[in-house]
Amino acid sequence: MENTMIQQVMTEPGKITFRRIPVPEVQEGQVLVKIKRIGICGSDIHVYYGEHATTSYPVTQGHEVSGKVVQLGGGVEGLHVGQKVTIEPQVYCGKCYPCTHGKYNLCENLKVMGFQTTGTASEYFAVDASKVTPLPDDMGYDEGAMLEPLAVTVHAAKRFEQLKGAKVAILGCGPIGILLAQSCRALGASQVLITDVSDYRLSLAKSVGADFAVNTSEKDFGEAMTEAFGTDKADVIYDCAGNNVTMGQAIKYARKGSKIVLVAVFAGPATVDLFTLNDHELDLDTTMMYRHEDYVDAIRLVNEGKIQLKPLMSRHFAFEAYQKAYQYIEENRETTMKVLIDVDPADD
Ligand SMILES: [Zn+2]
Ligand SMILES: [Zn+2]
């Protein structure tokens, strides 16, 4: 192994550079991971455009990741050299109220790799073994890098406790909406309706298992739910678009006494109809990232063939073409789902 490596650094919005630095020394309790793939998501894109409220520059990105263990620090058990892994990017304090009550995804001092702390976009990454989750030997590195967004949707799906047999409506057909549709089905929902204003995205959602895919620029959301599910409409509505229009649709058409889960990140304060929310006694819930058990479920569901990730992989770019990846996303917004960076394209 070489002594130095390349690391990605975004020095300012829209400007990606690379620097050569020493390969990190593995500390007690850590492992060294040779990074294979990194996925780019909506939050990364906000950082690229200088629109991420809690990220400052310079920053090394990379929080959707897969790789291979190449070195073990002292005291590490349960992992071996050559093990395929993913890295859970949350850095939490372990001491605050949420941390000491099993909800470290809500740590009062939460930092996320690639945003408030160094991300994994480098040839090697030293990390606490506790943040490393093994992948099955037969899982590809491409799939491995998509477990992070899948864990988001597995966690989101579980925010509705009566999912088994439920009729589910999902607003928004981006990667998270489509992964959530698959997660809900895999976790027992009986039928899923998904909406968007892009026919391209809707047909993709249908091809991976959405039962109903409706273009809400042509059909009213309430009517679509009644046609699909009957007058009782959906048992739960997930908002994966996160704007006043979609949240407005959810509140207006939700069955009285049912639940809405806000999955997407709202860009700012919302203007929505709280009178109706209250009058219909709607349960408005939210969801934030994931915990380890969601990764475990995500891996199991992929392994059982209940979730398809390949159809969502739009394009690969070489590590040195990181900037080009963002340009590609900008030029192909409607048709781009997941773009992957091949930090190391080899599948070994
Ligand atoms: Zn992400
Ligand atoms: Zn904490």
Short mmCIF file of C-alpha atoms and ligand atoms in Angstrom, two decimals:
data_model
loop_
_atom_site.label_atom_id
_atom_site.label_comp_id
_atom_site.label_asym_id
_atom_site.label_seq_id
_atom_site.Cartn_x
_atom_site.Cartn_y
_atom_site.Cartn_z
CA MET A 1 0.00 0.00 0.00
CA GLU A 2 1.16 3.51 -0.78
CA ASN A 3 1.87 6.05 1.95
CA THR A 4 -0.12 8.85 0.39
CA MET A 5 -3.59 9.14 -1.08
CA ILE A 6 -5.88 11.50 -2.95
CA GLN A 7 -8.66 13.29 -1.07
CA GLN A 8 -11.50 15.36 -2.54
CA VAL A 9 -11.91 18.87 -1.13
CA MET A 10 -14.69 21.32 -2.00
CA THR A 11 -12.94 24.61 -1.29
CA GLU A 12 -15.97 26.78 -2.00
CA PRO A 13 -19.42 26.20 -3.51
CA GLY A 14 -19.06 24.68 -6.98
CA LYS A 15 -15.28 24.17 -6.76
CA ILE A 16 -13.87 20.69 -6.26
CA THR A 17 -10.14 20.16 -5.87
CA PHE A 18 -7.99 17.16 -4.96
CA ARG A 19 -5.02 17.01 -2.64
CA ARG A 20 -2.43 14.39 -1.84
CA ILE A 21 -2.15 13.65 1.87
CA PRO A 22 -0.74 10.81 4.00
CA VAL A 23 -2.89 7.69 4.32
CA PRO A 24 -4.38 8.03 7.84
CA GLU A 25 -2.89 5.97 10.66
CA VAL A 26 -5.35 3.48 12.10
CA GLN A 27 -6.00 4.17 15.77
CA GLU A 28 -7.09 1.70 18.46
CA GLY A 29 -10.64 0.52 17.69
CA GLN A 30 -10.55 1.76 14.09
CA VAL A 31 -10.28 0.13 10.69
CA LEU A 32 -8.82 1.44 7.45
CA VAL A 33 -11.27 1.21 4.56
CA LYS A 34 -10.26 1.34 0.89
CA ILE A 35 -13.11 3.40 -0.55
CA LYS A 36 -14.83 1.92 -3.63
CA ARG A 37 -17.99 3.94 -4.44
CA ILE A 38 -19.61 7.14 -3.26
CA GLY A 39 -23.16 8.20 -4.06
CA ILE A 40 -24.20 11.81 -4.58
CA CYS A 41 -27.52 12.91 -3.09
CA GLY A 42 -29.68 16.00 -2.80
CA SER A 43 -27.89 17.19 0.34
CA ASP A 44 -24.51 17.01 -1.45
CA ILE A 45 -26.02 19.06 -4.25
CA HIS A 46 -27.12 21.71 -1.73
CA VAL A 47 -23.52 21.86 -0.49
CA TYR A 48 -22.29 22.16 -4.10
CA TYR A 49 -24.52 25.20 -4.59
CA GLY A 50 -23.70 26.76 -1.22
CA GLU A 51 -27.26 26.16 -0.02
CA HIS A 52 -26.62 23.83 2.91
CA ALA A 53 -27.23 25.77 6.11
CA THR A 54 -24.93 23.77 8.38
CA THR A 55 -21.95 23.06 6.10
CA SER A 56 -18.91 25.35 5.81
CA TYR A 57 -15.95 25.17 3.42
CA PRO A 58 -13.51 23.63 2.81
CA VAL A 59 -15.30 20.30 3.14
CA THR A 60 -14.53 16.76 1.99
CA GLN A 61 -17.79 15.14 0.87
CA GLY A 62 -18.96 11.53 0.86
CA HIS A 63 -21.57 9.97 3.16
CA GLU A 64 -23.10 7.28 0.88
CA VAL A 65 -20.23 4.87 0.64
CA SER A 66 -18.95 1.35 0.19
CA GLY A 67 -15.45 -0.05 0.51
CA LYS A 68 -13.22 -2.84 1.70
CA VAL A 69 -11.39 -3.22 5.02
CA VAL A 70 -7.63 -3.24 4.40
CA GLN A 71 -6.25 -2.85 7.94
CA LEU A 72 -7.50 -3.46 11.48
CA GLY A 73 -6.55 -1.33 14.48
CA GLY A 74 -6.02 -2.83 17.93
CA GLY A 75 -9.02 -4.36 19.68
CA VAL A 76 -11.25 -4.60 16.62
CA GLU A 77 -13.45 -7.69 16.56
CA GLY A 78 -15.99 -9.02 14.09
CA LEU A 79 -14.33 -7.56 10.99
CA HIS A 80 -11.55 -8.92 8.81
CA VAL A 81 -9.20 -7.66 6.12
CA GLY A 82 -10.99 -7.99 2.76
CA GLN A 83 -14.45 -7.53 4.31
CA LYS A 84 -16.86 -5.51 2.15
CA VAL A 85 -18.41 -2.74 4.24
CA THR A 86 -20.44 0.41 4.36
CA ILE A 87 -19.84 3.25 6.80
CA GLU A 88 -22.62 4.89 8.82
CA PRO A 89 -21.79 8.61 8.64
CA GLN A 90 -23.28 9.90 11.92
CA VAL A 91 -20.83 11.21 14.51
CA TYR A 92 -22.68 11.55 17.82
CA CYS A 93 -21.73 12.42 21.40
CA GLY A 94 -23.15 9.39 23.23
CA LYS A 95 -23.92 11.56 26.27
CA CYS A 96 -26.97 13.73 25.51
CA TYR A 97 -30.59 12.77 26.22
CA PRO A 98 -31.39 11.34 22.73
CA CYS A 99 -28.06 9.45 22.65
CA THR A 100 -28.65 7.87 26.06
CA HIS A 101 -32.21 6.93 25.07
CA GLY A 102 -31.42 4.98 21.93
CA LYS A 103 -31.99 7.85 19.48
CA TYR A 104 -28.46 8.82 18.48
CA ASN A 105 -29.76 9.90 15.07
CA LEU A 106 -31.17 12.86 17.01
CA CYS A 107 -27.96 13.58 18.98
CA GLU A 108 -27.96 17.17 20.25
CA ASN A 109 -24.39 17.45 18.91
CA LEU A 110 -24.84 15.43 15.74
CA LYS A 111 -22.24 15.79 13.01
CA VAL A 112 -22.50 14.03 9.68
CA MET A 113 -19.48 13.00 7.61
CA GLY A 114 -19.29 15.04 4.43
CA PHE A 115 -21.10 18.01 6.01
CA GLN A 116 -19.90 19.02 9.49
CA THR A 117 -16.98 16.59 9.60
CA THR A 118 -14.65 15.04 7.00
CA GLY A 119 -16.44 12.79 4.51
CA THR A 120 -15.23 9.61 2.91
CA ALA A 121 -14.27 10.99 -0.53
CA SER A 122 -10.65 9.80 -0.36
CA GLU A 123 -8.86 6.66 -1.45
CA TYR A 124 -8.63 5.44 2.15
CA PHE A 125 -10.66 6.33 5.23
CA ALA A 126 -9.87 5.49 8.86
CA VAL A 127 -13.03 5.09 10.93
CA ASP A 128 -14.24 3.67 14.25
CA ALA A 129 -15.16 0.03 13.76
CA SER A 130 -18.51 0.78 15.46
CA LYS A 131 -19.55 2.82 12.42
CA VAL A 132 -18.68 0.05 9.97
CA THR A 133 -21.37 -2.39 8.85
CA PRO A 134 -20.35 -5.54 6.94
CA LEU A 135 -21.95 -6.23 3.57
CA PRO A 136 -22.74 -9.72 2.31
CA ASP A 137 -19.91 -11.06 0.10
CA ASP A 138 -22.21 -11.24 -2.91
CA MET A 139 -23.46 -7.66 -2.64
CA GLY A 140 -21.87 -5.29 -5.15
CA TYR A 141 -20.10 -2.09 -4.11
CA ASP A 142 -22.64 -0.10 -6.15
CA GLU A 143 -25.49 -1.47 -4.03
CA GLY A 144 -23.36 -0.99 -0.92
CA ALA A 145 -23.12 2.74 -1.59
CA MET A 146 -26.91 2.98 -1.86
CA LEU A 147 -27.66 1.49 1.55
CA GLU A 148 -27.48 4.93 3.16
CA PRO A 149 -30.44 6.43 1.26
CA LEU A 150 -32.21 3.08 1.59
CA ALA A 151 -31.71 3.21 5.38
CA VAL A 152 -33.32 6.67 5.29
CA THR A 153 -36.43 5.23 3.68
CA VAL A 154 -36.53 2.10 5.86
CA HIS A 155 -36.45 4.37 8.92
CA ALA A 156 -39.10 6.65 7.39
CA ALA A 157 -41.37 3.73 6.51
CA LYS A 158 -41.28 2.50 10.12
CA ARG A 159 -42.51 5.87 11.40
CA PHE A 160 -45.98 4.49 10.60
CA GLU A 161 -46.45 1.63 13.02
CA GLN A 162 -49.38 -0.04 11.23
CA LEU A 163 -47.62 -0.51 7.89
CA LYS A 164 -48.56 -4.20 7.51
CA GLY A 165 -51.44 -4.36 5.05
CA ALA A 166 -51.63 -0.56 4.80
CA LYS A 167 -52.51 1.54 1.80
CA VAL A 168 -49.72 4.04 1.34
CA ALA A 169 -49.52 7.29 -0.65
CA ILE A 170 -46.15 8.90 -1.40
CA LEU A 171 -45.77 12.43 -2.76
CA GLY A 172 -42.59 12.89 -4.77
CA CYS A 173 -40.83 10.46 -7.04
CA GLY A 174 -37.14 11.23 -6.59
CA PRO A 175 -34.69 8.56 -5.39
CA ILE A 176 -36.05 8.80 -1.82
CA GLY A 177 -39.69 8.54 -2.94
CA ILE A 178 -38.95 5.51 -5.10
CA LEU A 179 -36.84 3.82 -2.40
CA LEU A 180 -39.60 4.54 0.13
CA ALA A 181 -42.22 2.98 -2.15
CA GLN A 182 -40.09 -0.16 -2.30
CA SER A 183 -39.36 -0.08 1.45
CA CYS A 184 -43.07 0.20 2.33
CA ARG A 185 -43.93 -2.75 0.07
CA ALA A 186 -41.02 -4.79 1.43
CA LEU A 187 -42.12 -4.07 5.01
CA GLY A 188 -45.66 -5.22 4.39
CA ALA A 189 -47.73 -2.40 2.89
CA SER A 190 -50.49 -3.83 0.69
CA GLN A 191 -50.51 -1.12 -1.99
CA VAL A 192 -48.49 1.98 -2.80
CA LEU A 193 -49.59 5.03 -4.78
CA ILE A 194 -46.86 7.49 -5.78
CA THR A 195 -47.22 10.93 -7.37
CA ASP A 196 -44.99 13.34 -9.24
CA VAL A 197 -45.15 15.76 -12.16
CA SER A 198 -42.56 13.82 -14.21
CA ASP A 199 -43.81 10.91 -16.32
CA TYR A 200 -40.22 9.64 -16.59
CA ARG A 201 -39.91 9.33 -12.83
CA LEU A 202 -43.40 7.86 -12.46
CA SER A 203 -42.72 5.10 -14.97
CA LEU A 204 -39.47 4.27 -13.17
CA ALA A 205 -41.39 4.03 -9.88
CA LYS A 206 -43.90 1.68 -11.50
CA SER A 207 -41.15 -0.50 -12.91
CA VAL A 208 -39.79 -1.18 -9.41
CA GLY A 209 -43.12 -1.95 -7.78
CA ALA A 210 -45.32 1.10 -7.18
CA ASP A 211 -48.91 -0.11 -7.72
CA PHE A 212 -50.23 3.30 -8.84
CA ALA A 213 -48.19 6.16 -10.29
CA VAL A 214 -50.10 9.39 -10.87
CA ASN A 215 -49.07 12.65 -12.49
CA THR A 216 -50.58 15.35 -10.24
CA SER A 217 -50.22 17.98 -12.95
CA GLU A 218 -52.98 16.04 -14.74
CA LYS A 219 -54.99 14.57 -11.89
CA ASP A 220 -55.99 15.84 -8.48
CA PHE A 221 -54.27 13.98 -5.61
CA GLY A 222 -57.52 13.36 -3.72
CA GLU A 223 -59.19 11.90 -6.79
CA ALA A 224 -56.14 9.72 -7.45
CA MET A 225 -56.30 8.29 -3.92
CA THR A 226 -60.04 7.61 -4.16
CA GLU A 227 -59.62 5.87 -7.54
CA ALA A 228 -56.78 3.71 -6.23
CA PHE A 229 -57.94 2.96 -2.69
CA GLY A 230 -61.66 3.80 -2.55
CA THR A 231 -63.34 6.43 -0.38
CA ASP A 232 -61.22 5.58 2.68
CA LYS A 233 -58.15 6.74 0.73
CA ALA A 234 -54.68 6.08 2.20
CA ASP A 235 -53.80 4.96 5.73
CA VAL A 236 -50.64 7.06 5.64
CA ILE A 237 -49.21 9.76 3.38
CA TYR A 238 -45.45 10.34 3.12
CA ASP A 239 -44.26 13.68 1.72
CA CYS A 240 -40.97 13.09 -0.12
CA ALA A 241 -41.09 16.40 -1.99
CA GLY A 242 -41.30 18.77 0.94
CA ASN A 243 -42.89 21.94 -0.35
CA ASN A 244 -46.06 23.93 0.34
CA VAL A 245 -47.83 22.34 -2.63
CA THR A 246 -47.24 18.71 -1.63
CA MET A 247 -47.75 19.27 2.10
CA GLY A 248 -50.89 21.23 1.18
CA GLN A 249 -52.15 18.26 -0.86
CA ALA A 250 -51.40 15.87 1.99
CA ILE A 251 -53.29 17.93 4.58
CA LYS A 252 -56.21 18.68 2.27
CA TYR A 253 -56.85 15.08 1.18
CA ALA A 254 -55.67 12.89 4.06
CA ARG A 255 -58.43 10.76 5.57
CA LYS A 256 -59.57 12.30 8.86
CA GLY A 257 -57.55 10.95 11.78
CA SER A 258 -54.82 9.49 9.57
CA LYS A 259 -51.10 10.15 9.51
CA ILE A 260 -48.76 12.28 7.40
CA VAL A 261 -45.00 11.75 7.59
CA LEU A 262 -42.74 14.57 6.36
CA VAL A 263 -39.69 12.84 4.85
CA ALA A 264 -38.20 15.56 2.64
CA VAL A 265 -36.28 18.52 4.04
CA PHE A 266 -38.26 21.75 3.84
CA ALA A 267 -36.15 24.63 2.50
CA GLY A 268 -37.64 27.12 4.96
CA PRO A 269 -40.72 27.83 7.06
CA ALA A 270 -43.85 26.31 5.53
CA THR A 271 -47.16 27.95 4.66
CA VAL A 272 -49.69 25.18 5.20
CA ASP A 273 -53.26 24.80 6.40
CA LEU A 274 -52.95 24.09 10.11
CA PHE A 275 -56.69 24.71 10.53
CA THR A 276 -57.48 21.57 8.52
CA LEU A 277 -54.63 19.63 10.16
CA ASN A 278 -56.26 20.37 13.50
CA ASP A 279 -59.89 20.04 12.36
CA HIS A 280 -59.19 16.58 10.87
CA GLU A 281 -57.06 15.54 13.85
CA LEU A 282 -54.24 14.58 11.51
CA ASP A 283 -51.09 13.14 12.95
CA LEU A 284 -48.14 15.03 11.42
CA ASP A 285 -44.90 13.14 11.97
CA THR A 286 -41.33 13.58 10.75
CA THR A 287 -38.28 11.36 10.25
CA MET A 288 -34.54 12.03 10.63
CA MET A 289 -31.87 9.83 9.02
CA TYR A 290 -31.65 6.30 10.48
CA ARG A 291 -30.05 4.08 13.09
CA HIS A 292 -27.97 0.93 12.77
CA GLU A 293 -31.01 -1.37 12.80
CA ASP A 294 -32.28 0.39 9.67
CA TYR A 295 -29.03 -0.47 7.84
CA VAL A 296 -29.41 -4.08 8.97
CA ASP A 297 -32.98 -4.17 7.62
CA ALA A 298 -31.92 -2.42 4.41
CA ILE A 299 -29.20 -5.02 3.77
CA ARG A 300 -31.64 -7.86 4.50
CA LEU A 301 -34.32 -6.49 2.17
CA VAL A 302 -31.83 -6.08 -0.70
CA ASN A 303 -30.50 -9.57 -0.04
CA GLU A 304 -34.01 -11.03 -0.10
CA GLY A 305 -34.56 -9.42 -3.51
CA LYS A 306 -37.37 -7.21 -2.18
CA ILE A 307 -35.64 -3.95 -3.14
CA GLN A 308 -34.15 -3.13 -6.52
CA LEU A 309 -31.32 -0.60 -6.51
CA LYS A 310 -29.83 -1.06 -9.98
CA PRO A 311 -32.69 0.70 -11.85
CA LEU A 312 -31.95 3.83 -9.80
CA MET A 313 -28.26 4.03 -10.74
CA SER A 314 -28.14 6.68 -13.45
CA ARG A 315 -24.46 7.04 -14.17
CA HIS A 316 -20.91 6.43 -12.89
CA PHE A 317 -18.08 8.99 -12.88
CA ALA A 318 -14.38 8.48 -12.15
CA PHE A 319 -13.03 9.94 -8.88
CA GLU A 320 -11.20 12.73 -10.72
CA ALA A 321 -14.43 13.60 -12.59
CA TYR A 322 -16.32 14.53 -9.38
CA GLN A 323 -17.03 18.02 -10.72
CA LYS A 324 -18.35 16.59 -14.00
CA ALA A 325 -20.79 14.49 -12.00
CA TYR A 326 -22.42 17.64 -10.59
CA GLN A 327 -22.54 19.20 -14.06
CA TYR A 328 -24.22 16.07 -15.37
CA ILE A 329 -26.81 16.20 -12.57
CA GLU A 330 -27.51 19.86 -13.30
CA GLU A 331 -28.03 19.17 -17.01
CA ASN A 332 -30.20 16.05 -16.43
CA ARG A 333 -32.21 16.92 -13.36
CA GLU A 334 -35.43 15.16 -14.29
CA THR A 335 -33.88 11.88 -15.40
CA THR A 336 -31.06 11.61 -12.86
CA MET A 337 -31.62 9.35 -9.90
CA LYS A 338 -28.37 8.18 -8.30
CA VAL A 339 -24.94 9.19 -9.58
CA LEU A 340 -22.03 7.14 -8.27
CA ILE A 341 -18.37 8.13 -8.03
CA ASP A 342 -15.99 5.24 -8.65
CA VAL A 343 -13.22 6.14 -6.21
CA ASP A 344 -11.85 2.71 -7.07
CA PRO A 345 -13.71 1.12 -10.00
CA ALA A 346 -12.36 -2.38 -9.28
CA ASP A 347 -14.88 -4.85 -7.87
CA ASP A 348 -12.36 -6.95 -5.92
ZN ZN B 1 -27.41 11.38 1.17
ZN ZN B 2 -25.63 12.96 21.66
#
